[in-house]
Short mmCIF file of C-alpha atoms in Angstrom, two decimals:
data_model
loop_
_atom_site.label_atom_id
_atom_site.label_comp_id
_atom_site.label_asym_id
_atom_site.label_seq_id
_atom_site.Cartn_x
_atom_site.Cartn_y
_atom_site.Cartn_z
CA MET A 790 151.73 -0.34 -15.96
CA ALA A 791 148.50 -0.34 -17.93
CA SER A 792 148.79 1.39 -21.29
CA PRO A 793 146.88 4.60 -22.23
CA CYS A 794 144.84 2.48 -24.63
CA PHE A 795 143.67 0.28 -21.76
CA PHE A 796 142.34 3.33 -19.91
CA ARG A 797 140.52 4.61 -22.99
CA GLU A 798 138.69 1.14 -23.66
CA VAL A 799 137.62 1.15 -19.93
CA MET A 800 136.15 4.77 -20.12
CA LEU A 801 134.80 3.84 -23.43
CA GLY A 802 132.87 0.79 -21.70
CA MET A 803 131.80 3.03 -18.84
CA ARG A 804 130.02 5.46 -21.09
CA LYS A 805 128.44 2.76 -22.96
CA ARG A 806 127.09 1.14 -19.77
CA LYS A 807 126.07 4.53 -18.71
CA SER A 808 124.09 5.20 -22.11
CA PHE A 809 122.57 1.60 -21.75
CA ILE A 810 121.36 2.41 -18.16
CA ILE A 811 119.88 5.71 -19.05
CA ALA A 812 118.14 4.02 -22.29
CA PHE A 813 116.40 1.62 -19.67
CA VAL A 814 115.70 4.06 -16.95
CA SER A 815 114.30 6.96 -19.13
CA PRO A 816 110.86 5.49 -20.17
CA CYS A 817 110.33 4.78 -16.35
CA VAL A 818 111.18 8.29 -15.37
CA LEU A 819 108.98 9.48 -18.10
CA VAL A 820 105.97 7.50 -17.23
CA VAL A 821 106.44 8.50 -13.52
CA LEU A 822 106.59 11.99 -14.39
CA VAL A 823 103.54 11.95 -16.56
CA MET A 824 101.27 9.62 -14.85
CA TYR A 825 102.09 10.50 -11.31
CA LEU A 826 104.18 13.63 -10.77
CA TYR A 827 102.02 15.85 -13.15
CA PRO A 828 98.61 15.11 -11.63
CA ILE A 829 100.01 15.54 -8.26
CA ILE A 830 101.34 19.01 -8.93
CA ARG A 831 98.09 19.79 -10.94
CA THR A 832 95.79 18.69 -8.28
CA ALA A 833 97.84 20.65 -5.42
CA ILE A 834 97.58 23.88 -7.74
CA MET A 835 93.81 23.32 -8.39
CA THR A 836 93.34 23.83 -4.75
CA PHE A 837 94.14 27.34 -4.89
CA PHE A 838 91.38 28.20 -7.62
CA ALA A 839 87.82 28.30 -8.23
CA ILE A 840 87.17 25.43 -10.91
CA ASP A 841 83.80 23.99 -12.12
CA SER A 842 85.02 21.02 -13.80
CA VAL A 843 88.20 19.07 -13.66
CA THR A 844 88.46 19.35 -17.42
CA ALA A 845 88.00 23.22 -17.47
CA ASP A 846 90.70 24.91 -19.18
CA VAL A 847 93.28 26.54 -17.16
CA SER A 848 92.45 30.04 -18.54
CA LYS A 849 88.80 29.61 -16.86
CA TRP A 850 90.54 29.33 -13.41
CA THR A 851 90.08 31.91 -11.14
CA PHE A 852 92.43 32.24 -8.37
CA ASN A 853 90.80 32.27 -4.77
CA GLY A 854 93.62 31.54 -2.24
CA VAL A 855 92.82 29.39 0.62
CA ASP A 856 88.96 29.80 0.16
CA ASN A 857 88.47 26.10 -1.12
CA TYR A 858 90.21 24.78 2.20
CA VAL A 859 87.95 27.25 4.10
CA LYS A 860 84.69 25.71 2.48
CA ILE A 861 85.45 22.28 3.01
CA PHE A 862 86.59 22.61 6.63
CA THR A 863 83.47 24.53 7.51
CA SER A 864 81.21 22.21 5.36
CA PRO A 865 79.05 20.20 8.17
CA THR A 866 79.06 17.51 5.44
CA PHE A 867 82.77 17.31 5.24
CA GLN A 868 82.93 17.48 8.92
CA ARG A 869 80.78 14.52 9.30
CA ALA A 870 82.78 12.75 6.74
CA MET A 871 85.92 13.55 8.75
CA SER A 872 84.20 12.04 11.92
CA ASN A 873 83.05 8.88 10.23
CA ILE A 874 86.55 8.09 8.92
CA PHE A 875 88.10 8.62 12.06
CA LEU A 876 85.89 6.23 13.83
CA ILE A 877 86.39 3.64 11.02
CA TRP A 878 90.15 4.30 11.25
CA LEU A 879 90.15 4.05 14.88
CA VAL A 880 87.88 1.56 16.05
CA GLY A 881 87.96 -0.34 12.75
CA GLY A 882 91.76 -0.66 13.01
CA ILE A 883 91.84 -1.79 16.72
CA PHE A 884 89.53 -4.61 15.61
CA VAL A 885 91.17 -5.54 12.47
CA LEU A 886 94.68 -5.49 13.86
CA ALA A 887 93.66 -7.17 16.92
CA PHE A 888 92.14 -9.99 15.26
CA ALA A 889 94.60 -10.26 12.44
CA LEU A 890 97.36 -10.47 15.28
CA LEU A 891 95.15 -13.07 17.12
CA PHE A 892 94.78 -15.45 13.99
CA ALA A 893 98.24 -14.94 12.99
CA VAL A 894 99.75 -16.11 16.51
CA ILE A 895 97.22 -19.04 16.50
CA ILE A 896 98.07 -20.10 12.81
CA THR A 897 102.03 -19.90 13.51
CA SER A 898 101.60 -21.80 16.65
CA GLY A 899 101.75 -25.15 15.20
CA ILE A 900 98.08 -25.98 14.74
CA ARG A 901 96.75 -28.57 12.57
CA PHE A 902 95.38 -27.49 9.17
CA LYS A 903 96.92 -24.14 9.35
CA LYS A 904 96.91 -23.88 5.48
CA PHE A 905 93.18 -24.22 5.48
CA PHE A 906 92.56 -22.15 8.22
CA ARG A 907 94.81 -19.40 6.52
CA ALA A 908 92.99 -19.67 3.24
CA ALA A 909 89.64 -19.47 5.10
CA ILE A 910 90.36 -16.30 6.82
CA TYR A 911 92.03 -14.71 3.79
CA LEU A 912 89.15 -15.81 1.62
CA PRO A 913 86.94 -12.41 1.75
CA ASN A 914 89.84 -10.72 0.34
CA ILE A 915 89.67 -12.66 -3.01
CA ILE A 916 85.89 -12.15 -3.31
CA SER A 917 84.68 -8.81 -4.89
CA ALA A 918 84.06 -6.04 -2.44
CA VAL A 919 80.64 -5.48 -4.18
CA ALA A 920 79.77 -9.12 -3.79
CA LEU A 921 80.90 -9.24 -0.14
CA ALA A 922 78.88 -6.05 0.66
CA THR A 923 75.64 -7.33 -1.28
CA MET A 924 76.09 -10.53 0.87
CA TRP A 925 76.11 -8.63 4.14
CA ILE A 926 73.14 -6.49 3.03
CA GLN A 927 71.06 -9.01 1.77
CA TYR A 928 71.85 -12.21 3.92
CA ILE A 929 73.44 -10.98 7.21
CA TYR A 930 71.56 -7.65 7.94
CA ASN A 931 68.25 -8.19 6.13
CA GLN A 932 65.46 -7.35 8.64
CA ASP A 933 63.18 -10.07 7.57
CA TYR A 934 65.42 -13.12 6.93
CA GLY A 935 68.75 -11.89 7.70
CA LEU A 936 71.32 -14.24 9.63
CA LEU A 937 71.78 -11.91 12.74
CA ASN A 938 67.91 -11.50 13.13
CA GLN A 939 67.59 -15.20 12.92
CA ILE A 940 69.99 -15.80 15.65
CA LEU A 941 68.31 -13.15 17.73
CA GLU A 942 64.88 -15.01 17.29
CA LEU A 943 66.34 -18.21 18.45
CA PHE A 944 67.04 -16.65 21.88
CA GLY A 945 63.64 -15.09 21.99
CA LEU A 946 65.03 -11.49 21.06
CA GLU A 947 63.41 -9.07 18.69
CA GLY A 948 64.99 -8.50 15.38
CA LYS A 949 66.49 -5.08 14.36
CA ASN A 950 66.48 -2.95 11.45
CA TRP A 951 70.40 -3.28 11.02
CA LEU A 952 70.34 -1.09 8.10
CA GLY A 953 68.40 1.80 9.57
CA THR A 954 69.86 5.13 10.03
CA ASP A 955 70.96 4.79 13.80
CA MET A 956 72.61 1.38 13.08
CA LYS A 957 73.79 1.78 9.35
CA PHE A 958 77.21 3.13 10.13
CA TRP A 959 78.04 0.24 12.46
CA ALA A 960 76.59 -2.48 10.25
CA MET A 961 78.83 -1.00 7.48
CA LEU A 962 81.89 -0.80 9.76
CA GLY A 963 81.42 -4.48 11.04
CA ALA A 964 81.21 -5.69 7.30
CA PHE A 965 84.38 -3.82 6.37
CA ILE A 966 86.11 -5.24 9.39
CA PHE A 967 85.34 -8.76 8.37
CA GLY A 968 86.64 -8.44 4.68
CA ALA A 969 89.94 -6.80 5.84
CA VAL A 970 91.22 -9.02 8.43
CA GLY A 971 92.88 -11.78 6.33
CA TYR A 972 95.08 -9.25 4.49
CA TYR A 973 96.33 -7.89 7.48
CA MET A 974 96.88 -11.53 9.14
CA LEU A 975 99.07 -12.43 6.38
CA ILE A 976 101.37 -9.65 6.94
CA PHE A 977 101.75 -10.65 10.75
CA ILE A 978 102.07 -14.17 9.97
CA ASN A 979 105.11 -13.19 7.53
CA GLY A 980 106.80 -11.15 10.55
CA ILE A 981 106.06 -14.00 13.19
CA GLU A 982 107.75 -16.45 10.79
CA ARG A 983 110.74 -14.34 10.34
CA ILE A 984 111.51 -14.38 14.01
CA PRO A 985 114.28 -17.14 14.67
CA ALA A 986 113.03 -20.17 16.57
CA ASP A 987 116.15 -20.25 18.71
CA LEU A 988 115.01 -17.10 20.57
CA TYR A 989 111.67 -18.98 21.50
CA GLU A 990 113.78 -22.10 22.63
CA ALA A 991 115.85 -19.90 24.77
CA ALA A 992 113.04 -18.15 26.26
CA THR A 993 111.42 -21.61 27.03
CA ILE A 994 114.64 -22.65 28.76
CA ASP A 995 114.68 -19.64 30.77
CA GLY A 996 111.03 -20.41 32.10
CA ALA A 997 109.12 -18.07 30.08
CA ASN A 998 105.67 -19.48 29.20
CA LYS A 999 103.60 -18.74 25.79
CA ILE A 1000 102.02 -15.53 27.17
CA GLN A 1001 105.15 -14.16 28.32
CA GLN A 1002 107.09 -15.04 25.06
CA PHE A 1003 104.19 -13.20 23.18
CA TRP A 1004 104.25 -10.00 25.42
CA ARG A 1005 108.16 -9.93 25.85
CA LEU A 1006 109.46 -11.38 22.59
CA THR A 1007 106.83 -11.55 19.71
CA LEU A 1008 105.34 -8.09 20.13
CA PRO A 1009 108.53 -6.23 20.64
CA LEU A 1010 109.85 -7.78 17.29
CA LEU A 1011 106.82 -6.93 15.32
CA ARG A 1012 106.98 -3.09 15.65
CA GLY A 1013 108.08 -2.71 12.04
CA ILE A 1014 105.11 -5.09 10.89
CA PHE A 1015 102.90 -2.92 12.94
CA LYS A 1016 104.21 0.02 11.41
CA THR A 1017 103.57 -1.23 8.15
CA ASN A 1018 99.95 -2.71 8.79
CA ILE A 1019 98.98 0.75 10.47
CA THR A 1020 100.13 2.60 7.45
CA PHE A 1021 98.31 0.26 5.04
CA TRP A 1022 95.33 0.47 7.30
CA THR A 1023 95.38 4.36 7.07
CA VAL A 1024 95.60 4.35 3.27
CA ASN A 1025 92.61 1.61 3.23
CA SER A 1026 90.44 3.77 5.32
CA LEU A 1027 91.15 6.89 3.90
CA THR A 1028 90.13 5.47 0.15
CA PHE A 1029 86.95 4.15 1.92
CA PHE A 1030 84.41 4.43 -1.07
CA LEU A 1031 83.03 1.31 -2.41
CA TRP A 1032 81.34 0.34 0.96
CA SER A 1033 79.96 3.63 1.46
CA LYS A 1034 78.28 3.44 -2.05
CA MET A 1035 77.01 -0.07 -1.14
CA PHE A 1036 75.15 0.84 1.98
CA SER A 1037 73.80 4.10 0.31
CA PRO A 1038 73.25 3.27 -3.31
CA ILE A 1039 70.81 5.82 -4.18
CA SER A 1040 72.28 8.98 -2.66
CA SER A 1041 74.98 9.79 -0.05
CA GLU A 1042 73.89 9.68 3.55
CA ALA A 1043 75.12 11.30 6.50
CA ALA A 1044 75.62 7.86 8.30
CA THR A 1045 77.96 6.47 5.63
CA MET A 1046 79.52 9.63 4.49
CA VAL A 1047 83.58 9.44 4.25
CA PRO A 1048 85.86 11.93 2.76
CA VAL A 1049 86.47 10.31 -0.54
CA VAL A 1050 82.49 10.16 -1.25
CA TYR A 1051 82.28 13.92 -0.26
CA LEU A 1052 85.26 14.60 -3.00
CA TYR A 1053 83.27 12.50 -5.46
CA ASP A 1054 79.98 14.47 -4.72
CA THR A 1055 81.77 17.61 -4.71
CA VAL A 1056 83.63 17.18 -8.01
CA PHE A 1057 80.76 15.44 -9.93
CA GLY A 1058 77.63 16.74 -8.20
CA THR A 1059 75.00 14.53 -6.51
CA THR A 1060 71.29 13.70 -6.92
CA GLY A 1061 69.26 16.75 -7.19
CA ASN A 1062 72.41 18.84 -6.95
CA VAL A 1063 74.44 19.41 -10.07
CA GLN A 1064 76.73 22.22 -8.81
CA ARG A 1065 80.25 21.22 -8.89
CA ASP A 1066 83.46 22.31 -7.58
CA ALA A 1067 86.65 20.74 -8.57
CA GLY A 1068 88.99 23.17 -6.44
CA ALA A 1069 87.22 22.10 -3.19
CA GLY A 1070 87.30 18.59 -4.21
CA ALA A 1071 91.07 18.71 -5.09
CA ALA A 1072 91.41 20.34 -1.82
CA THR A 1073 89.83 17.34 -0.24
CA GLY A 1074 92.31 15.09 -1.87
CA VAL A 1075 95.17 16.99 -0.61
CA VAL A 1076 94.09 17.02 2.95
CA LEU A 1077 93.76 13.11 2.62
CA ALA A 1078 97.30 12.79 1.36
CA VAL A 1079 98.55 14.88 4.15
CA LEU A 1080 96.64 12.72 6.93
CA VAL A 1081 98.30 9.67 5.30
CA GLY A 1082 101.87 11.18 5.46
CA LEU A 1083 101.28 12.32 8.93
CA VAL A 1084 100.23 9.23 10.18
CA TYR A 1085 103.45 7.64 8.47
CA PHE A 1086 105.48 10.22 10.04
CA VAL A 1087 104.08 9.48 13.47
CA MET A 1088 104.32 5.76 13.19
CA ASN A 1089 107.99 6.19 12.10
CA LYS A 1090 108.68 8.13 15.43
CA LEU A 1091 106.80 6.01 17.70
CA LEU A 1092 107.49 2.57 16.31
CA LYS A 1093 111.09 2.07 15.52
CA ASP A 1094 112.32 -0.76 13.57
CA ASP A 1095 113.10 -3.91 14.97
CA ASP A 1096 116.18 -4.33 17.04
CA LEU A 1097 116.89 -7.68 15.57
CA GLU A 1098 118.61 -8.13 12.29
CA PHE A 1099 116.68 -10.88 10.44
#
């Protein structure tokens, strides 16, 4: 039988380990509380007050209930921003995820030079978004010497003003899609490569061709990957800011207006309008955060994790 001294030593060792763990964890917890939790709570509280500036003292805040939410939801600019971001999320998401999945399937099918193609498709993600947007604006969409108009002229067609008011949104979305495909392709590749080769061999023996294997084997086993990609795409879409500013560098336009730009203009003012409303800006941020959480919740309900344990 163990002596009482042995148990005392064990208990003392456990206390030392707990103290050691607390000493290591405490700085991380403190950083999370100060850098993340406090701003979130403060922003949520700000949505119920009339505040001129984000740096305004709390004593100058004026409680106004849900007026900030009423203000943004009845604003035509915010409504246009939400309409634009919905199109970016839906149309852009369909194209980005479809091309990303297509490239992932092709690259993992055993083609030659797959490392080269994978790197080439991912390359736009390495290039600065500012440089990428500038390339599209100056060398692809330019009305005088842009690549698209040069191609149209080869077929005897008249060039278009791709950066005109009626085309600017779709031009911006096309450029954004081009730069986003490679990132989601890598996630799909990772998911496909995790599927055991034995399953494909068994399906081949059973007489399933490549198309049948894709629809009945690959897709069902990528449900978790689809959920991840859709969530990432939602966050990426709702934080759409730089591309909008690059395509409307002087002042915000309706064609390129998105919620984050609306938030920025509301909090810091716009050209010719110095009126600021940090409370309404905070409400916009909370609405965007709720939308991300809603999409994640819906995806968890619709797309269950893969049945197969890897």
